[in-house]
Short mmCIF file of C-alpha atoms in Angstrom, two decimals:
data_model
loop_
_atom_site.label_atom_id
_atom_site.label_comp_id
_atom_site.label_asym_id
_atom_site.label_seq_id
_atom_site.Cartn_x
_atom_site.Cartn_y
_atom_site.Cartn_z
CA MET A 1 -34.51 -0.52 -18.23
CA LYS A 2 -31.57 -2.81 -18.96
CA LYS A 3 -29.46 0.18 -20.08
CA ILE A 4 -30.16 1.96 -16.79
CA ALA A 5 -29.02 -1.07 -14.81
CA ILE A 6 -25.81 -1.33 -16.86
CA LEU A 7 -25.13 2.40 -16.43
CA SER A 8 -25.72 2.13 -12.69
CA CYS A 9 -23.23 -0.74 -12.43
CA ALA A 10 -20.66 1.19 -14.46
CA CYS A 11 -21.03 4.22 -12.18
CA ILE A 12 -20.60 2.10 -9.06
CA ILE A 13 -17.46 0.46 -10.47
CA ALA A 14 -16.00 3.83 -11.48
CA ALA A 15 -16.72 5.29 -8.04
CA ALA A 16 -15.09 2.31 -6.34
CA ALA A 17 -11.98 2.71 -8.48
CA LEU A 18 -11.71 6.36 -7.49
CA CYS A 19 -12.08 5.56 -3.80
CA TYR A 20 -9.64 2.67 -3.65
CA GLY A 21 -7.00 3.88 -6.09
CA ASP A 22 -4.26 1.80 -7.55
CA ALA A 23 -1.83 -0.21 -5.47
CA GLU A 24 1.14 0.40 -7.77
CA SER A 25 0.64 4.17 -7.90
CA ASP A 26 0.28 4.20 -4.10
CA TYR A 27 3.49 2.16 -3.85
CA LYS A 28 5.38 4.58 -6.09
CA GLN A 29 4.02 7.47 -4.04
CA GLY A 30 5.21 5.74 -0.88
CA LEU A 31 8.69 5.36 -2.35
CA ASP A 32 8.71 9.05 -3.27
CA PHE A 33 7.67 9.98 0.27
CA LEU A 34 10.37 7.69 1.65
CA LYS A 35 13.01 9.24 -0.61
CA ASN A 36 11.98 12.70 0.64
CA LYS A 37 12.09 11.55 4.29
CA LYS A 38 8.33 11.97 4.74
CA TYR A 39 8.07 8.79 6.76
CA ASP A 40 4.53 9.24 8.10
CA ASP A 41 3.19 9.84 4.60
CA ALA A 42 5.20 6.90 3.27
CA ALA A 43 3.81 4.59 5.96
CA LEU A 44 0.26 5.66 5.09
CA ALA A 45 0.88 5.04 1.40
CA PHE A 46 2.31 1.57 2.06
CA ARG A 47 -0.65 0.74 4.33
CA ARG A 48 -3.00 1.77 1.47
CA VAL A 49 -1.11 -0.58 -0.83
CA LEU A 50 -1.54 -3.41 1.65
CA GLN A 51 -5.27 -2.74 1.95
CA GLU A 52 -5.53 -3.06 -1.82
CA ASN A 53 -3.03 -5.90 -2.17
CA PRO A 54 -2.06 -7.70 1.06
CA LYS A 55 0.54 -9.77 -0.84
CA HIS A 56 2.64 -6.79 -1.96
CA SER A 57 6.04 -7.77 -0.58
CA GLY A 58 7.67 -4.41 -1.28
CA ALA A 59 5.03 -2.54 0.72
CA HIS A 60 5.54 -4.95 3.65
CA LEU A 61 9.31 -4.49 3.40
CA HIS A 62 9.29 -0.70 3.33
CA LEU A 63 6.62 -0.41 5.99
CA GLY A 64 8.68 -2.75 8.18
CA ILE A 65 11.75 -0.56 7.76
CA ILE A 66 9.78 2.56 8.68
CA LEU A 67 8.31 0.83 11.73
CA ALA A 68 11.77 -0.29 12.84
CA HIS A 69 13.02 3.28 12.65
CA ARG A 70 9.98 4.46 14.59
CA GLY A 71 10.89 2.14 17.43
CA THR A 72 8.06 -0.38 17.07
CA PRO A 73 10.07 -3.58 16.66
CA ASP A 74 7.20 -6.05 17.05
CA GLU A 75 5.23 -4.44 14.22
CA ALA A 76 8.38 -4.07 12.15
CA ILE A 77 9.31 -7.74 12.55
CA ALA A 78 5.78 -8.82 11.56
CA GLU A 79 5.95 -6.74 8.37
CA LEU A 80 9.47 -7.89 7.51
CA GLU A 81 8.57 -11.53 8.10
CA GLN A 82 5.54 -11.13 5.86
CA ALA A 83 7.73 -9.58 3.15
CA ALA A 84 10.20 -12.46 3.38
CA ALA A 85 7.42 -15.07 3.28
CA LEU A 86 6.00 -13.49 0.14
CA ASP A 87 9.34 -13.01 -1.58
CA PRO A 88 12.26 -15.01 -0.17
CA VAL A 89 14.71 -13.07 -2.37
CA ILE A 90 14.07 -9.98 -0.23
#
């Protein structure tokens, strides 16, 4: 019975990892999208990063830049301010 419970927990953890992904791989994917001028895809990737790690300054920075180019200055400023608060060197 104990083995079944441990196996069940392991399956749940593995399924959660598949659903939520990895913030750094999402960030790299976002950078690739950005480099290839796929701005909508990049914004989605950076938003996924921020769901996984709200303190990822690079994701805030790049999302803020995309939002500025989209013409949503209030959202852009909020993201850029968050990036600067998390990493003043930015």
